[in-house]
Amino acid sequence: MGCTASDVIAALRAAAVVMAEHRDELVNLDRAIGDADHGENMRRGFTALLSKLDSSPPETPGAALKLLATTLISTVGGAAGPLYGTAFLRAATAVGDLAELDGAAVAKALHAALDGVVARGKAEVGDKTMVDALVPAVSAAEAAGGEVDAVLKAAADAAASGAESTVPLVARKGRASYLGERSAGHLDPGARSTSLLLRSFADSARVAR
Ligand code: ADP
Ligand code: MG
């Protein structure tokens, strides 16, 4: 069974709860190597989405992803807003006006999201950014195949390891790069939020099945 607009909307609502629950954790990660706003940025963006979902419910999965993208771009400052905004905008474009997403469409959307982040932020694996979570997530999603829940579980598992892999790294992109060697020894907040989002999406897909 594929993933309909209402499944995607439910998944985005659940992700908003996860972002609120992890606000302080992400703030603290960003306090260590940035400016302590990542958790609040993500919470604000996803909370803004909730009221938009109420006032104008999207009718396709792509429209829901696009609404998330435009909301993040307009309400989240900093690096992460435009990066996640671009990611979800590319994902929306990748799924087009499909009424239902299967596993292959989700994998394609993830790949498009990664391409958007890289086009915008120019980060590579090892630069200690969300790209360190997204690259393995996309590879695992594409290798997994199968239904949406299997694809997203593979992506979430790989993103979790990818995020952990940022701990010893020295940041080469974004605000954390200003710290140079002192950025080593800390988990990258954006890689952590990517991992949290993919885990939340995977959990929603498993429940919807
Ligand atoms: P800011 O750094 O402007 O305060 P946030 O704190 O919301 O914005 O987001 C920081 C996160 O953004 C970092 O942890 C990192 O994962 C991600 N990031 C920063 N610059 C880039 C980039 N060029 N490419 C990919 N991700 C990036
Ligand atoms: Mg910050």
Short mmCIF file of N, CA and C in Angstrom, two decimals, residues 51-137:
data_model
loop_
_atom_site.label_atom_id
_atom_site.label_comp_id
_atom_site.label_asym_id
_atom_site.label_seq_id
_atom_site.Cartn_x
_atom_site.Cartn_y
_atom_site.Cartn_z
N SER A 51 -0.35 24.90 11.80
CA SER A 51 -1.51 25.77 11.59
C SER A 51 -1.85 25.87 10.11
N LYS A 52 -0.83 25.80 9.24
CA LYS A 52 -1.14 25.82 7.80
C LYS A 52 -1.85 24.55 7.34
N LEU A 53 -1.49 23.41 7.95
CA LEU A 53 -2.16 22.16 7.59
C LEU A 53 -3.63 22.22 7.98
N ASP A 54 -3.91 22.93 9.10
CA ASP A 54 -5.30 23.08 9.53
C ASP A 54 -6.08 23.98 8.58
N SER A 55 -5.45 25.11 8.19
CA SER A 55 -6.20 26.10 7.41
C SER A 55 -6.34 25.72 5.94
N SER A 56 -5.32 25.04 5.36
CA SER A 56 -5.44 24.64 3.95
C SER A 56 -4.81 23.27 3.73
N PRO A 57 -5.54 22.19 4.04
CA PRO A 57 -4.99 20.84 3.92
C PRO A 57 -4.58 20.50 2.49
N PRO A 58 -3.32 20.11 2.28
CA PRO A 58 -2.84 19.77 0.93
C PRO A 58 -3.54 18.51 0.40
N GLU A 59 -3.72 18.47 -0.92
CA GLU A 59 -4.49 17.36 -1.50
C GLU A 59 -3.65 16.25 -2.10
N THR A 60 -2.35 16.47 -2.21
CA THR A 60 -1.47 15.41 -2.69
C THR A 60 -0.24 15.34 -1.77
N PRO A 61 0.47 14.21 -1.80
CA PRO A 61 1.73 14.13 -1.04
C PRO A 61 2.69 15.26 -1.43
N GLY A 62 2.79 15.53 -2.73
CA GLY A 62 3.70 16.58 -3.19
C GLY A 62 3.31 17.95 -2.66
N ALA A 63 2.01 18.22 -2.63
CA ALA A 63 1.55 19.52 -2.12
C ALA A 63 1.86 19.65 -0.63
N ALA A 64 1.77 18.55 0.11
CA ALA A 64 2.10 18.58 1.54
C ALA A 64 3.59 18.87 1.73
N LEU A 65 4.43 18.21 0.92
CA LEU A 65 5.88 18.44 1.02
C LEU A 65 6.23 19.87 0.63
N LYS A 66 5.50 20.40 -0.37
CA LYS A 66 5.77 21.77 -0.82
C LYS A 66 5.35 22.77 0.25
N LEU A 67 4.23 22.50 0.93
CA LEU A 67 3.79 23.38 2.00
C LEU A 67 4.83 23.41 3.13
N LEU A 68 5.37 22.23 3.45
CA LEU A 68 6.43 22.18 4.46
C LEU A 68 7.63 23.01 4.00
N ALA A 69 8.02 22.84 2.75
CA ALA A 69 9.19 23.56 2.22
C ALA A 69 9.00 25.07 2.32
N THR A 70 7.87 25.57 1.84
CA THR A 70 7.67 27.03 1.83
C THR A 70 7.54 27.55 3.25
N THR A 71 6.95 26.74 4.14
CA THR A 71 6.84 27.17 5.54
C THR A 71 8.22 27.26 6.19
N LEU A 72 9.07 26.26 5.93
CA LEU A 72 10.41 26.29 6.51
C LEU A 72 11.20 27.47 5.96
N ILE A 73 11.06 27.72 4.67
CA ILE A 73 11.82 28.83 4.07
C ILE A 73 11.37 30.17 4.66
N SER A 74 10.05 30.30 4.92
CA SER A 74 9.56 31.61 5.38
C SER A 74 9.65 31.78 6.89
N THR A 75 9.73 30.70 7.66
CA THR A 75 9.70 30.88 9.13
C THR A 75 10.99 30.52 9.84
N VAL A 76 11.88 29.79 9.20
CA VAL A 76 13.11 29.35 9.85
C VAL A 76 14.28 30.16 9.34
N GLY A 77 14.98 30.80 10.23
CA GLY A 77 16.15 31.55 9.79
C GLY A 77 17.35 30.63 9.67
N GLY A 78 18.51 31.23 9.62
CA GLY A 78 19.75 30.47 9.68
C GLY A 78 20.00 29.62 8.45
N ALA A 79 20.94 28.72 8.60
CA ALA A 79 21.34 27.86 7.49
C ALA A 79 20.28 26.78 7.24
N ALA A 80 19.73 26.25 8.33
CA ALA A 80 18.89 25.06 8.19
C ALA A 80 17.57 25.34 7.47
N GLY A 81 17.00 26.53 7.66
CA GLY A 81 15.72 26.84 7.02
C GLY A 81 15.78 26.70 5.51
N PRO A 82 16.66 27.46 4.87
CA PRO A 82 16.79 27.34 3.40
C PRO A 82 17.25 25.95 2.95
N LEU A 83 18.10 25.30 3.75
CA LEU A 83 18.58 23.96 3.35
C LEU A 83 17.46 22.94 3.40
N TYR A 84 16.76 22.87 4.52
CA TYR A 84 15.62 21.95 4.60
C TYR A 84 14.51 22.38 3.64
N GLY A 85 14.33 23.69 3.49
CA GLY A 85 13.31 24.17 2.55
C GLY A 85 13.60 23.67 1.14
N THR A 86 14.84 23.82 0.72
CA THR A 86 15.23 23.34 -0.61
C THR A 86 15.06 21.83 -0.71
N ALA A 87 15.45 21.12 0.36
CA ALA A 87 15.33 19.66 0.35
C ALA A 87 13.88 19.24 0.11
N PHE A 88 12.96 19.80 0.88
CA PHE A 88 11.56 19.38 0.75
C PHE A 88 10.93 19.90 -0.55
N LEU A 89 11.40 21.04 -1.02
CA LEU A 89 10.91 21.53 -2.32
C LEU A 89 11.32 20.58 -3.45
N ARG A 90 12.57 20.13 -3.42
CA ARG A 90 13.04 19.17 -4.44
C ARG A 90 12.29 17.83 -4.31
N ALA A 91 12.04 17.44 -3.06
CA ALA A 91 11.29 16.18 -2.84
C ALA A 91 9.89 16.32 -3.42
N ALA A 92 9.28 17.48 -3.20
CA ALA A 92 7.93 17.73 -3.73
C ALA A 92 7.93 17.65 -5.25
N THR A 93 8.92 18.28 -5.86
CA THR A 93 9.01 18.25 -7.32
C THR A 93 9.21 16.83 -7.82
N ALA A 94 10.02 16.06 -7.09
CA ALA A 94 10.31 14.68 -7.51
C ALA A 94 9.05 13.81 -7.52
N VAL A 95 8.14 14.03 -6.58
CA VAL A 95 6.94 13.19 -6.54
C VAL A 95 5.81 13.77 -7.39
N GLY A 96 5.95 15.01 -7.82
CA GLY A 96 4.98 15.61 -8.74
C GLY A 96 3.58 15.56 -8.19
N ASP A 97 2.62 15.19 -9.04
CA ASP A 97 1.22 15.16 -8.57
C ASP A 97 0.71 13.74 -8.33
N LEU A 98 1.63 12.81 -8.03
CA LEU A 98 1.22 11.45 -7.66
C LEU A 98 0.22 11.51 -6.50
N ALA A 99 -0.80 10.67 -6.57
CA ALA A 99 -1.78 10.61 -5.48
C ALA A 99 -1.29 9.73 -4.34
N GLU A 100 -0.40 8.79 -4.68
CA GLU A 100 0.14 7.87 -3.68
C GLU A 100 1.61 7.64 -3.95
N LEU A 101 2.40 7.58 -2.89
CA LEU A 101 3.83 7.31 -3.04
C LEU A 101 4.11 5.86 -2.69
N ASP A 102 4.86 5.17 -3.57
CA ASP A 102 5.35 3.84 -3.20
C ASP A 102 6.81 3.98 -2.74
N GLY A 103 7.42 2.84 -2.41
CA GLY A 103 8.79 2.89 -1.90
C GLY A 103 9.76 3.55 -2.88
N ALA A 104 9.59 3.28 -4.16
CA ALA A 104 10.50 3.85 -5.16
C ALA A 104 10.35 5.37 -5.22
N ALA A 105 9.12 5.85 -5.12
CA ALA A 105 8.89 7.31 -5.16
C ALA A 105 9.51 7.98 -3.94
N VAL A 106 9.44 7.30 -2.79
CA VAL A 106 10.03 7.87 -1.57
C VAL A 106 11.55 7.92 -1.69
N ALA A 107 12.14 6.85 -2.23
CA ALA A 107 13.59 6.83 -2.42
C ALA A 107 14.01 7.94 -3.39
N LYS A 108 13.24 8.12 -4.44
CA LYS A 108 13.53 9.17 -5.42
C LYS A 108 13.43 10.56 -4.78
N ALA A 109 12.41 10.73 -3.93
CA ALA A 109 12.24 12.01 -3.25
C ALA A 109 13.41 12.30 -2.31
N LEU A 110 13.87 11.25 -1.61
CA LEU A 110 15.02 11.43 -0.71
C LEU A 110 16.26 11.83 -1.50
N HIS A 111 16.45 11.18 -2.64
CA HIS A 111 17.62 11.52 -3.46
C HIS A 111 17.55 12.97 -3.94
N ALA A 112 16.35 13.38 -4.34
CA ALA A 112 16.16 14.76 -4.80
C ALA A 112 16.42 15.74 -3.66
N ALA A 113 15.99 15.37 -2.45
CA ALA A 113 16.21 16.22 -1.28
C ALA A 113 17.71 16.42 -1.03
N LEU A 114 18.44 15.30 -1.08
CA LEU A 114 19.90 15.38 -0.90
C LEU A 114 20.52 16.27 -1.97
N ASP A 115 20.12 16.08 -3.22
CA ASP A 115 20.68 16.90 -4.30
C ASP A 115 20.42 18.39 -4.04
N GLY A 116 19.24 18.69 -3.50
CA GLY A 116 18.91 20.09 -3.19
C GLY A 116 19.80 20.66 -2.10
N VAL A 117 20.03 19.88 -1.07
CA VAL A 117 20.89 20.35 0.04
C VAL A 117 22.31 20.59 -0.47
N VAL A 118 22.79 19.67 -1.32
CA VAL A 118 24.15 19.80 -1.82
C VAL A 118 24.26 20.98 -2.80
N ALA A 119 23.23 21.16 -3.63
CA ALA A 119 23.25 22.29 -4.57
C ALA A 119 23.30 23.61 -3.81
N ARG A 120 22.58 23.66 -2.71
CA ARG A 120 22.47 24.91 -1.96
C ARG A 120 23.67 25.14 -1.04
N GLY A 121 24.09 24.07 -0.34
CA GLY A 121 25.09 24.26 0.72
C GLY A 121 26.50 23.82 0.35
N LYS A 122 26.63 23.08 -0.76
CA LYS A 122 27.95 22.66 -1.25
C LYS A 122 28.75 21.83 -0.25
N ALA A 123 28.08 21.16 0.66
CA ALA A 123 28.81 20.33 1.62
C ALA A 123 29.00 18.93 1.07
N GLU A 124 30.09 18.30 1.49
CA GLU A 124 30.38 16.92 1.12
C GLU A 124 30.37 16.06 2.38
N VAL A 125 30.32 14.74 2.18
CA VAL A 125 30.43 13.84 3.32
C VAL A 125 31.75 14.13 4.03
N GLY A 126 31.70 14.21 5.36
CA GLY A 126 32.90 14.49 6.14
C GLY A 126 33.03 15.95 6.54
N ASP A 127 32.13 16.81 6.03
CA ASP A 127 32.19 18.23 6.41
C ASP A 127 31.46 18.52 7.72
N LYS A 128 30.88 17.49 8.32
CA LYS A 128 30.15 17.62 9.60
C LYS A 128 28.88 18.47 9.42
N THR A 129 28.00 17.99 8.54
CA THR A 129 26.70 18.66 8.34
C THR A 129 25.62 17.59 8.20
N MET A 130 24.41 18.06 7.93
CA MET A 130 23.29 17.15 7.67
C MET A 130 23.56 16.23 6.47
N VAL A 131 24.47 16.63 5.61
CA VAL A 131 24.83 15.78 4.45
C VAL A 131 25.42 14.44 4.93
N ASP A 132 26.09 14.46 6.07
CA ASP A 132 26.65 13.21 6.62
C ASP A 132 25.57 12.23 7.04
N ALA A 133 24.39 12.71 7.34
CA ALA A 133 23.26 11.82 7.63
C ALA A 133 22.50 11.46 6.35
N LEU A 134 22.37 12.44 5.46
CA LEU A 134 21.54 12.25 4.26
C LEU A 134 22.16 11.33 3.22
N VAL A 135 23.46 11.43 3.01
CA VAL A 135 24.08 10.61 1.96
C VAL A 135 23.92 9.11 2.25
N PRO A 136 24.29 8.64 3.45
CA PRO A 136 24.04 7.22 3.72
C PRO A 136 22.56 6.86 3.73
N ALA A 137 21.71 7.80 4.13
CA ALA A 137 20.27 7.52 4.15
C ALA A 137 19.76 7.26 2.73
#
